[in-house]
């Protein structure tokens, strides 16, 4: 029997493939298309203390080998998530990881506390790519001290495994990674989207109402892979790799450079079965290469 399960900071998942937050709704939306139990875990849309309507459209524009989005973190709020979205997921035997965000450290703590009391949540992923309103709008995830502060507050507010999700919009992502691990993160995930812009030359206006947006999809994969490789060498906690994973081959690259698990985002918009196809493709690779334990593959990268 091949061993494909991996441990993410105390949470054991049956295979290393998860959904990326914001690209898989609250999970249930995909139930008509795939058997959710085939996935390692479902990471749901980012949740805040109060419901948020998000930005005005246009909020998405396709770009070469990717897309820009400025959804603005629209979500139903943590309370409605627990009463309406979580019960159907609880009936499925799948770990649910809640992605959380806020505008202040207190917001993050409160959301973490509320979710920790809800049956059926197996872990928290902290989206630190949000501006802190008390600190003049600097993104939590671009400042090592703020990243430390928010991670350590969430760590204290919950007994659940805490994954800190890192932004690529920094000069040295390993500095932020070490800071969140020092603050008690059980794992890190990266990358969130890269900040970008697209112009409509007919109107000379931005394509997105928000002007800028976050770039995702195959265009970001080499950047994501390089950052995951750097972070995996810099911290001792599990690293979850994402950014542009469309196929099993893409996912395998992340595992080889040191990711313990992967997340699949934009690919699910193109093919709702992308995640399960990636699970199957990883299995085939392990079989073809005579690898009985996926941990023998993780971090097996060599450069000489
Ligand atoms: C439409 C959309 C919404 C997203 N919403 C969130 C979110 O709520 N929280 C979060 O941490 N990341 C969010 N992300 C970022 C993704 O989870 C992921 O980090 C990024 O898209 C890179 O992976 P990909 O290239 O596989 O899509 C969103 C991405 C997209 C495209």
mmCIF file of C-alpha atoms and ligand atoms in Angstrom:
data_model
loop_
_atom_site.group_PDB
_atom_site.id
_atom_site.type_symbol
_atom_site.label_atom_id
_atom_site.label_comp_id
_atom_site.label_asym_id
_atom_site.label_seq_id
_atom_site.Cartn_x
_atom_site.Cartn_y
_atom_site.Cartn_z
ATOM 1 C CA UNK A 1 0.000 0.000 0.000
ATOM 2 C CA UNK A 2 1.541 3.313 -1.103
ATOM 3 C CA UNK A 3 1.783 6.016 1.554
ATOM 4 C CA UNK A 4 0.434 9.330 0.264
ATOM 5 C CA UNK A 5 -0.683 10.992 3.477
ATOM 6 C CA UNK A 6 1.219 13.990 4.818
ATOM 7 C CA UNK A 7 1.248 15.869 8.104
ATOM 8 C CA UNK A 8 0.587 19.592 8.144
ATOM 9 C CA UNK A 9 1.483 20.860 11.598
ATOM 10 C CA UNK A 10 -0.450 18.111 13.389
ATOM 11 C CA UNK A 11 -3.195 17.712 10.788
ATOM 12 C CA UNK A 12 -2.820 14.503 8.789
ATOM 13 C CA UNK A 13 -4.352 14.644 5.329
ATOM 14 C CA UNK A 14 -4.827 11.633 3.041
ATOM 15 C CA UNK A 15 -2.961 13.152 0.114
ATOM 16 C CA UNK A 16 -1.090 16.425 -0.420
ATOM 17 C CA UNK A 17 -3.667 18.136 -2.685
ATOM 18 C CA UNK A 18 -5.840 20.921 -1.283
ATOM 19 C CA UNK A 19 -7.940 23.662 -2.819
ATOM 20 C CA UNK A 20 -6.661 27.252 -2.749
ATOM 21 C CA UNK A 21 -8.784 29.758 -0.863
ATOM 22 C CA UNK A 22 -11.123 31.879 -2.971
ATOM 23 C CA UNK A 23 -11.062 29.559 -5.969
ATOM 24 C CA UNK A 24 -13.301 26.791 -4.605
ATOM 25 C CA UNK A 25 -16.112 28.731 -2.937
ATOM 26 C CA UNK A 26 -17.121 27.129 0.347
ATOM 27 C CA UNK A 27 -16.416 23.649 -1.063
ATOM 28 C CA UNK A 28 -19.994 22.511 -1.486
ATOM 29 C CA UNK A 29 -20.296 24.311 -4.855
ATOM 30 C CA UNK A 30 -17.914 21.728 -6.331
ATOM 31 C CA UNK A 31 -19.728 18.672 -4.903
ATOM 32 C CA UNK A 32 -21.775 18.168 -8.129
ATOM 33 C CA UNK A 33 -18.558 17.925 -10.160
ATOM 34 C CA UNK A 34 -16.088 15.942 -8.057
ATOM 35 C CA UNK A 35 -15.970 13.593 -5.095
ATOM 36 C CA UNK A 36 -14.626 15.985 -2.455
ATOM 37 C CA UNK A 37 -13.429 13.032 -0.343
ATOM 38 C CA UNK A 38 -10.681 12.437 -2.919
ATOM 39 C CA UNK A 39 -8.945 15.663 -1.835
ATOM 40 C CA UNK A 40 -6.455 16.110 0.991
ATOM 41 C CA UNK A 41 -8.369 19.105 2.360
ATOM 42 C CA UNK A 42 -10.700 21.889 1.299
ATOM 43 C CA UNK A 43 -9.596 25.437 2.053
ATOM 44 C CA UNK A 44 -12.577 27.744 1.901
ATOM 45 C CA UNK A 45 -12.973 31.364 0.802
ATOM 46 C CA UNK A 46 -11.401 33.922 3.154
ATOM 47 C CA UNK A 47 -13.650 34.704 6.130
ATOM 48 C CA UNK A 48 -13.951 37.939 8.079
ATOM 49 C CA UNK A 49 -15.805 38.914 11.240
ATOM 50 C CA UNK A 50 -18.618 40.617 9.322
ATOM 51 C CA UNK A 51 -19.927 39.772 5.832
ATOM 52 C CA UNK A 52 -18.234 41.746 3.033
ATOM 53 C CA UNK A 53 -19.690 42.629 -0.366
ATOM 54 C CA UNK A 54 -16.280 42.861 -2.064
ATOM 55 C CA UNK A 55 -15.344 45.285 -4.835
ATOM 56 C CA UNK A 56 -17.487 46.585 -7.663
ATOM 57 C CA UNK A 57 -17.057 44.813 -11.020
ATOM 58 C CA UNK A 58 -15.193 44.327 -13.277
ATOM 59 C CA UNK A 59 -13.295 42.225 -10.724
ATOM 60 C CA UNK A 60 -11.621 39.653 -12.988
ATOM 61 C CA UNK A 61 -9.685 39.969 -16.230
ATOM 62 C CA UNK A 62 -7.893 37.240 -18.130
ATOM 63 C CA UNK A 63 -4.206 37.896 -18.843
ATOM 64 C CA UNK A 64 -1.625 35.899 -20.815
ATOM 65 C CA UNK A 65 -1.277 32.562 -18.976
ATOM 66 C CA UNK A 66 -3.220 33.798 -15.981
ATOM 67 C CA UNK A 67 -5.810 36.133 -14.543
ATOM 68 C CA UNK A 68 -5.979 39.281 -12.461
ATOM 69 C CA UNK A 69 -8.610 39.445 -9.734
ATOM 70 C CA UNK A 70 -9.775 42.133 -7.371
ATOM 71 C CA UNK A 71 -12.713 40.381 -5.737
ATOM 72 C CA UNK A 72 -12.086 42.380 -2.566
ATOM 73 C CA UNK A 73 -12.504 39.389 -0.220
ATOM 74 C CA UNK A 74 -16.286 39.134 -0.599
ATOM 75 C CA UNK A 75 -17.578 36.601 1.923
ATOM 76 C CA UNK A 76 -20.596 35.678 4.044
ATOM 77 C CA UNK A 77 -18.832 36.399 7.349
ATOM 78 C CA UNK A 78 -17.754 33.863 9.923
ATOM 79 C CA UNK A 79 -21.148 33.403 11.621
ATOM 80 C CA UNK A 80 -23.058 32.579 8.426
ATOM 81 C CA UNK A 81 -20.205 30.334 7.347
ATOM 82 C CA UNK A 82 -20.688 28.298 10.512
ATOM 83 C CA UNK A 83 -24.467 28.083 10.328
ATOM 84 C CA UNK A 84 -24.933 27.699 6.535
ATOM 85 C CA UNK A 85 -21.756 26.574 4.805
ATOM 86 C CA UNK A 86 -20.065 24.320 7.340
ATOM 87 C CA UNK A 87 -22.884 21.775 8.008
ATOM 88 C CA UNK A 88 -22.869 20.258 4.475
ATOM 89 C CA UNK A 89 -19.057 19.997 4.621
ATOM 90 C CA UNK A 90 -19.239 18.290 8.024
ATOM 91 C CA UNK A 91 -21.220 15.463 6.450
ATOM 92 C CA UNK A 92 -18.360 14.786 4.023
ATOM 93 C CA UNK A 93 -15.290 13.071 5.451
ATOM 94 C CA UNK A 94 -12.833 15.818 4.493
ATOM 95 C CA UNK A 95 -10.680 18.187 6.551
ATOM 96 C CA UNK A 96 -11.874 21.780 6.212
ATOM 97 C CA UNK A 97 -9.358 24.580 6.617
ATOM 98 C CA UNK A 98 -10.790 28.053 7.117
ATOM 99 C CA UNK A 99 -8.887 30.932 5.530
ATOM 100 C CA UNK A 100 -9.246 34.055 7.685
ATOM 101 C CA UNK A 101 -8.474 37.746 7.408
ATOM 102 C CA UNK A 102 -9.128 41.064 9.111
ATOM 103 C CA UNK A 103 -8.211 44.716 9.183
ATOM 104 C CA UNK A 104 -6.806 44.637 12.717
ATOM 105 C CA UNK A 105 -5.024 42.025 14.832
ATOM 106 C CA UNK A 106 -8.138 41.880 17.040
ATOM 107 C CA UNK A 107 -10.300 41.002 13.996
ATOM 108 C CA UNK A 108 -8.056 38.048 13.180
ATOM 109 C CA UNK A 109 -8.106 36.849 16.796
ATOM 110 C CA UNK A 110 -11.863 37.059 17.061
ATOM 111 C CA UNK A 111 -12.454 35.153 13.801
ATOM 112 C CA UNK A 112 -9.941 32.510 14.947
ATOM 113 C CA UNK A 113 -11.701 32.143 18.306
ATOM 114 C CA UNK A 114 -15.148 31.811 16.735
ATOM 115 C CA UNK A 115 -13.982 29.169 14.241
ATOM 116 C CA UNK A 116 -12.134 27.238 16.943
ATOM 117 C CA UNK A 117 -15.442 26.653 18.685
ATOM 118 C CA UNK A 118 -17.122 25.305 15.530
ATOM 119 C CA UNK A 119 -17.222 21.544 14.982
ATOM 120 C CA UNK A 120 -15.792 20.548 11.619
ATOM 121 C CA UNK A 121 -12.961 23.047 11.205
ATOM 122 C CA UNK A 122 -9.576 21.250 11.141
ATOM 123 C CA UNK A 123 -7.207 24.167 10.697
ATOM 124 C CA UNK A 124 -6.839 27.884 10.092
ATOM 125 C CA UNK A 125 -4.976 29.536 7.248
ATOM 126 C CA UNK A 126 -4.191 33.188 7.958
ATOM 127 C CA UNK A 127 -4.290 35.426 4.907
ATOM 128 C CA UNK A 128 -1.799 38.128 5.867
ATOM 129 C CA UNK A 129 -1.961 39.908 2.503
ATOM 130 C CA UNK A 130 -4.434 42.449 3.938
ATOM 131 C CA UNK A 131 -3.848 46.069 4.886
ATOM 132 C CA UNK A 132 -3.796 46.838 8.617
ATOM 133 C CA UNK A 133 -6.049 49.863 9.096
ATOM 134 C CA UNK A 134 -4.433 50.796 12.418
ATOM 135 C CA UNK A 135 -0.961 50.896 10.852
ATOM 136 C CA UNK A 136 -1.729 53.192 7.911
ATOM 137 C CA UNK A 137 -2.758 50.410 5.553
ATOM 138 C CA UNK A 138 0.558 48.499 5.420
ATOM 139 C CA UNK A 139 -0.089 44.887 4.494
ATOM 140 C CA UNK A 140 0.402 42.545 7.471
ATOM 141 C CA UNK A 141 2.367 40.177 5.275
ATOM 142 C CA UNK A 142 4.935 42.655 3.983
ATOM 143 C CA UNK A 143 6.243 43.691 7.399
ATOM 144 C CA UNK A 144 8.002 41.005 9.499
ATOM 145 C CA UNK A 145 6.915 42.596 12.798
ATOM 146 C CA UNK A 146 3.247 42.866 11.796
ATOM 147 C CA UNK A 147 3.338 39.336 10.374
ATOM 148 C CA UNK A 148 4.736 38.154 13.716
ATOM 149 C CA UNK A 149 2.127 40.067 15.697
ATOM 150 C CA UNK A 150 -0.893 38.733 13.816
ATOM 151 C CA UNK A 151 0.389 35.141 13.699
ATOM 152 C CA UNK A 152 1.194 35.071 17.389
ATOM 153 C CA UNK A 153 -2.248 36.533 18.234
ATOM 154 C CA UNK A 154 -4.010 33.847 16.169
ATOM 155 C CA UNK A 155 -1.744 31.151 17.636
ATOM 156 C CA UNK A 156 -2.878 32.192 21.143
ATOM 157 C CA UNK A 157 -6.553 32.337 20.119
ATOM 158 C CA UNK A 158 -6.835 28.763 18.810
ATOM 159 C CA UNK A 159 -5.901 25.138 19.482
ATOM 160 C CA UNK A 160 -6.168 24.385 15.731
ATOM 161 C CA UNK A 161 -3.121 24.059 13.436
ATOM 162 C CA UNK A 162 -2.212 27.521 12.116
ATOM 163 C CA UNK A 163 -0.944 27.982 8.563
ATOM 164 C CA UNK A 164 0.384 31.444 7.696
ATOM 165 C CA UNK A 165 -0.169 32.272 4.021
ATOM 166 C CA UNK A 166 2.602 34.436 2.634
ATOM 167 C CA UNK A 167 2.467 37.141 0.014
ATOM 168 C CA UNK A 168 5.040 37.184 -2.801
ATOM 169 C CA UNK A 169 4.943 41.002 -2.883
ATOM 170 C CA UNK A 170 8.099 41.343 -0.777
ATOM 171 C CA UNK A 171 11.835 41.484 -1.464
ATOM 172 C CA UNK A 172 12.804 38.442 0.632
ATOM 173 C CA UNK A 173 9.978 36.061 1.479
ATOM 174 C CA UNK A 174 12.221 34.015 3.811
ATOM 175 C CA UNK A 175 12.358 36.939 6.267
ATOM 176 C CA UNK A 176 8.563 36.887 6.634
ATOM 177 C CA UNK A 177 8.505 33.069 6.725
ATOM 178 C CA UNK A 178 10.963 32.959 9.641
ATOM 179 C CA UNK A 179 9.006 35.654 11.438
ATOM 180 C CA UNK A 180 5.674 33.775 11.299
ATOM 181 C CA UNK A 181 7.340 30.511 12.317
ATOM 182 C CA UNK A 182 8.932 32.279 15.310
ATOM 183 C CA UNK A 183 5.433 33.522 16.154
ATOM 184 C CA UNK A 184 4.144 29.940 16.312
ATOM 185 C CA UNK A 185 2.828 29.113 12.821
ATOM 186 C CA UNK A 186 2.604 25.324 12.415
ATOM 187 C CA UNK A 187 3.036 25.600 8.642
ATOM 188 C CA UNK A 188 3.369 28.230 5.931
ATOM 189 C CA UNK A 189 1.671 28.373 2.553
ATOM 190 C CA UNK A 190 2.803 30.420 -0.429
ATOM 191 C CA UNK A 191 2.221 32.183 -2.732
ATOM 192 C CA UNK A 192 -0.770 34.466 -2.640
ATOM 193 C CA UNK A 193 -1.272 36.538 -5.798
ATOM 194 C CA UNK A 194 1.300 38.930 -7.298
ATOM 195 C CA UNK A 195 0.101 42.507 -7.578
ATOM 196 C CA UNK A 196 -0.538 43.477 -11.217
ATOM 197 C CA UNK A 197 -2.274 45.888 -13.606
ATOM 198 C CA UNK A 198 -3.981 45.615 -16.985
ATOM 199 C CA UNK A 199 -4.933 48.577 -19.198
ATOM 200 C CA UNK A 200 -7.715 48.834 -21.781
ATOM 201 C CA UNK A 201 -6.009 50.785 -24.590
ATOM 202 C CA UNK A 202 -9.344 51.719 -26.205
ATOM 203 C CA UNK A 203 -10.490 53.645 -23.139
ATOM 204 C CA UNK A 204 -7.024 54.115 -21.545
ATOM 205 C CA UNK A 205 -8.564 52.962 -18.313
ATOM 206 C CA UNK A 206 -7.731 50.005 -16.063
ATOM 207 C CA UNK A 207 -9.600 46.801 -16.892
ATOM 208 C CA UNK A 208 -10.381 46.335 -13.191
ATOM 209 C CA UNK A 209 -12.552 48.795 -11.296
ATOM 210 C CA UNK A 210 -10.087 48.467 -8.393
ATOM 211 C CA UNK A 211 -7.274 49.491 -10.837
ATOM 212 C CA UNK A 212 -4.810 46.822 -9.621
ATOM 213 C CA UNK A 213 -5.445 43.148 -8.952
ATOM 214 C CA UNK A 214 -3.754 39.913 -7.953
ATOM 215 C CA UNK A 215 -2.140 37.805 -10.663
ATOM 216 C CA UNK A 216 -2.575 34.027 -10.506
ATOM 217 C CA UNK A 217 -2.351 31.041 -12.837
ATOM 218 C CA UNK A 218 0.505 29.503 -14.854
ATOM 219 C CA UNK A 219 2.181 32.917 -15.322
ATOM 220 C CA UNK A 220 3.175 32.959 -11.632
ATOM 221 C CA UNK A 221 4.399 29.358 -11.321
ATOM 222 C CA UNK A 222 8.155 29.879 -11.745
ATOM 223 C CA UNK A 223 8.090 32.724 -9.195
ATOM 224 C CA UNK A 224 6.053 30.611 -6.762
ATOM 225 C CA UNK A 225 8.305 27.594 -7.186
ATOM 226 C CA UNK A 226 11.445 29.648 -6.559
ATOM 227 C CA UNK A 227 9.923 31.146 -3.400
ATOM 228 C CA UNK A 228 8.720 27.758 -2.100
ATOM 229 C CA UNK A 229 12.203 26.334 -2.642
ATOM 230 C CA UNK A 230 13.766 29.271 -0.756
ATOM 231 C CA UNK A 231 11.301 29.034 2.137
ATOM 232 C CA UNK A 232 11.536 25.232 2.421
ATOM 233 C CA UNK A 233 15.282 25.643 3.010
ATOM 234 C CA UNK A 234 14.765 28.392 5.584
ATOM 235 C CA UNK A 235 12.148 27.028 7.983
ATOM 236 C CA UNK A 236 11.629 23.718 9.730
ATOM 237 C CA UNK A 237 7.799 23.634 9.546
ATOM 238 C CA UNK A 238 5.872 22.125 6.586
ATOM 239 C CA UNK A 239 5.598 24.360 3.535
ATOM 240 C CA UNK A 240 2.493 24.260 1.330
ATOM 241 C CA UNK A 241 3.233 25.314 -2.248
ATOM 242 C CA UNK A 242 0.860 26.998 -4.648
ATOM 243 C CA UNK A 243 0.790 29.345 -7.579
ATOM 244 C CA UNK A 244 -0.033 28.275 -11.118
ATOM 245 C CA UNK A 245 -0.466 24.559 -10.477
ATOM 246 C CA UNK A 246 -2.528 23.251 -13.411
ATOM 247 C CA UNK A 247 -1.337 19.655 -13.729
ATOM 248 C CA UNK A 248 0.151 16.849 -11.647
ATOM 249 C CA UNK A 249 3.551 17.661 -13.184
ATOM 250 C CA UNK A 250 3.294 21.204 -11.782
ATOM 251 C CA UNK A 251 2.351 19.857 -8.340
ATOM 252 C CA UNK A 252 5.253 17.379 -8.434
ATOM 253 C CA UNK A 253 7.708 20.237 -9.076
ATOM 254 C CA UNK A 254 6.537 21.883 -5.848
ATOM 255 C CA UNK A 255 6.818 18.639 -3.860
ATOM 256 C CA UNK A 256 10.300 17.969 -5.243
ATOM 257 C CA UNK A 257 11.594 21.422 -4.187
ATOM 258 C CA UNK A 258 10.351 20.822 -0.664
ATOM 259 C CA UNK A 259 6.615 21.469 -0.385
ATOM 260 C CA UNK A 260 4.897 18.946 1.895
ATOM 261 C CA UNK A 261 1.564 19.682 0.198
ATOM 262 C CA UNK A 262 0.135 21.828 -2.590
ATOM 263 C CA UNK A 263 -2.948 23.922 -3.271
ATOM 264 C CA UNK A 264 -4.719 24.240 -6.604
ATOM 265 C CA UNK A 265 -6.380 27.585 -7.380
ATOM 266 C CA UNK A 266 -7.020 29.126 -10.808
ATOM 267 C CA UNK A 267 -6.943 25.644 -12.434
ATOM 268 C CA UNK A 268 -10.346 24.867 -10.852
ATOM 269 C CA UNK A 269 -11.920 27.712 -12.878
ATOM 270 C CA UNK A 270 -10.809 26.027 -16.098
ATOM 271 C CA UNK A 271 -11.554 22.460 -15.064
ATOM 272 C CA UNK A 272 -13.585 21.794 -11.907
ATOM 273 C CA UNK A 273 -11.957 18.350 -11.756
ATOM 274 C CA UNK A 274 -8.379 19.745 -11.873
ATOM 275 C CA UNK A 275 -7.756 18.869 -8.199
ATOM 276 C CA UNK A 276 -8.738 15.190 -8.498
ATOM 277 C CA UNK A 277 -6.864 14.857 -11.798
ATOM 278 C CA UNK A 278 -3.778 16.120 -9.958
ATOM 279 C CA UNK A 279 -4.328 13.560 -7.152
ATOM 280 C CA UNK A 280 -4.500 10.794 -9.788
ATOM 281 C CA UNK A 281 -1.457 12.101 -11.677
ATOM 282 C CA UNK A 282 0.666 12.197 -8.519
ATOM 283 C CA UNK A 283 -0.365 8.582 -7.777
ATOM 284 C CA UNK A 284 0.625 7.508 -11.285
ATOM 285 C CA UNK A 285 4.006 9.215 -10.964
ATOM 286 C CA UNK A 286 4.695 7.488 -7.634
ATOM 287 C CA UNK A 287 3.752 4.160 -9.160
ATOM 288 C CA UNK A 288 5.806 4.699 -12.334
ATOM 289 C CA UNK A 289 8.851 5.687 -10.289
ATOM 290 C CA UNK A 290 8.517 2.927 -7.700
ATOM 291 C CA UNK A 291 8.086 5.417 -4.838
ATOM 292 C CA UNK A 292 6.191 3.770 -1.953
ATOM 293 C CA UNK A 293 6.176 6.743 0.393
ATOM 294 C CA UNK A 294 5.486 10.279 -0.801
ATOM 295 C CA UNK A 295 7.851 11.647 1.847
ATOM 296 C CA UNK A 296 10.730 10.127 -0.186
ATOM 297 C CA UNK A 297 9.778 12.497 -3.004
ATOM 298 C CA UNK A 298 9.278 15.645 -0.909
ATOM 299 C CA UNK A 299 12.436 17.762 -0.953
ATOM 300 C CA UNK A 300 14.295 15.303 -3.202
ATOM 301 C CA UNK A 301 15.496 18.185 -5.399
ATOM 302 C CA UNK A 302 19.207 18.219 -6.207
ATOM 303 C CA UNK A 303 21.058 20.994 -7.959
ATOM 304 C CA UNK A 304 24.505 19.513 -8.620
HETATM 305 C C1 LIG B 1 -10.669 34.779 -7.573
HETATM 306 C C2 LIG B 1 -9.632 34.555 -6.496
HETATM 307 C C3 LIG B 1 -9.975 34.751 -5.162
HETATM 308 C C4 LIG B 1 -9.032 34.544 -4.146
HETATM 309 N N1 LIG B 1 -9.397 34.711 -2.828
HETATM 310 C C5 LIG B 1 -8.489 34.447 -1.843
HETATM 311 C C6 LIG B 1 -8.867 34.521 -0.466
HETATM 312 O O1 LIG B 1 -10.029 34.782 -0.119
HETATM 313 N N2 LIG B 1 -7.912 34.293 0.476
HETATM 314 C C7 LIG B 1 -6.612 33.958 0.125
HETATM 315 O O2 LIG B 1 -5.776 33.745 1.015
HETATM 316 N N3 LIG B 1 -6.242 33.846 -1.170
HETATM 317 C C8 LIG B 1 -7.150 34.077 -2.157
HETATM 318 N N4 LIG B 1 -6.772 33.943 -3.464
HETATM 319 C C9 LIG B 1 -5.397 33.528 -3.809
HETATM 320 C C10 LIG B 1 -5.326 32.031 -4.122
HETATM 321 O O3 LIG B 1 -5.720 31.249 -3.012
HETATM 322 C C11 LIG B 1 -3.894 31.626 -4.542
HETATM 323 O O4 LIG B 1 -2.997 31.978 -3.520
HETATM 324 C C12 LIG B 1 -3.454 32.295 -5.834
HETATM 325 O O5 LIG B 1 -4.505 32.394 -6.762
HETATM 326 C C13 LIG B 1 -2.287 31.547 -6.513
HETATM 327 O O6 LIG B 1 -2.632 30.219 -6.846
HETATM 328 P P1 LIG B 1 -3.163 29.797 -8.320
HETATM 329 O O7 LIG B 1 -2.184 30.373 -9.320
HETATM 330 O O8 LIG B 1 -3.169 28.303 -8.301
HETATM 331 O O9 LIG B 1 -4.525 30.374 -8.475
HETATM 332 C C14 LIG B 1 -7.710 34.144 -4.494
HETATM 333 C C15 LIG B 1 -7.366 33.947 -5.854
HETATM 334 C C16 LIG B 1 -8.312 34.139 -6.849
HETATM 335 C C17 LIG B 1 -7.910 33.903 -8.282
#
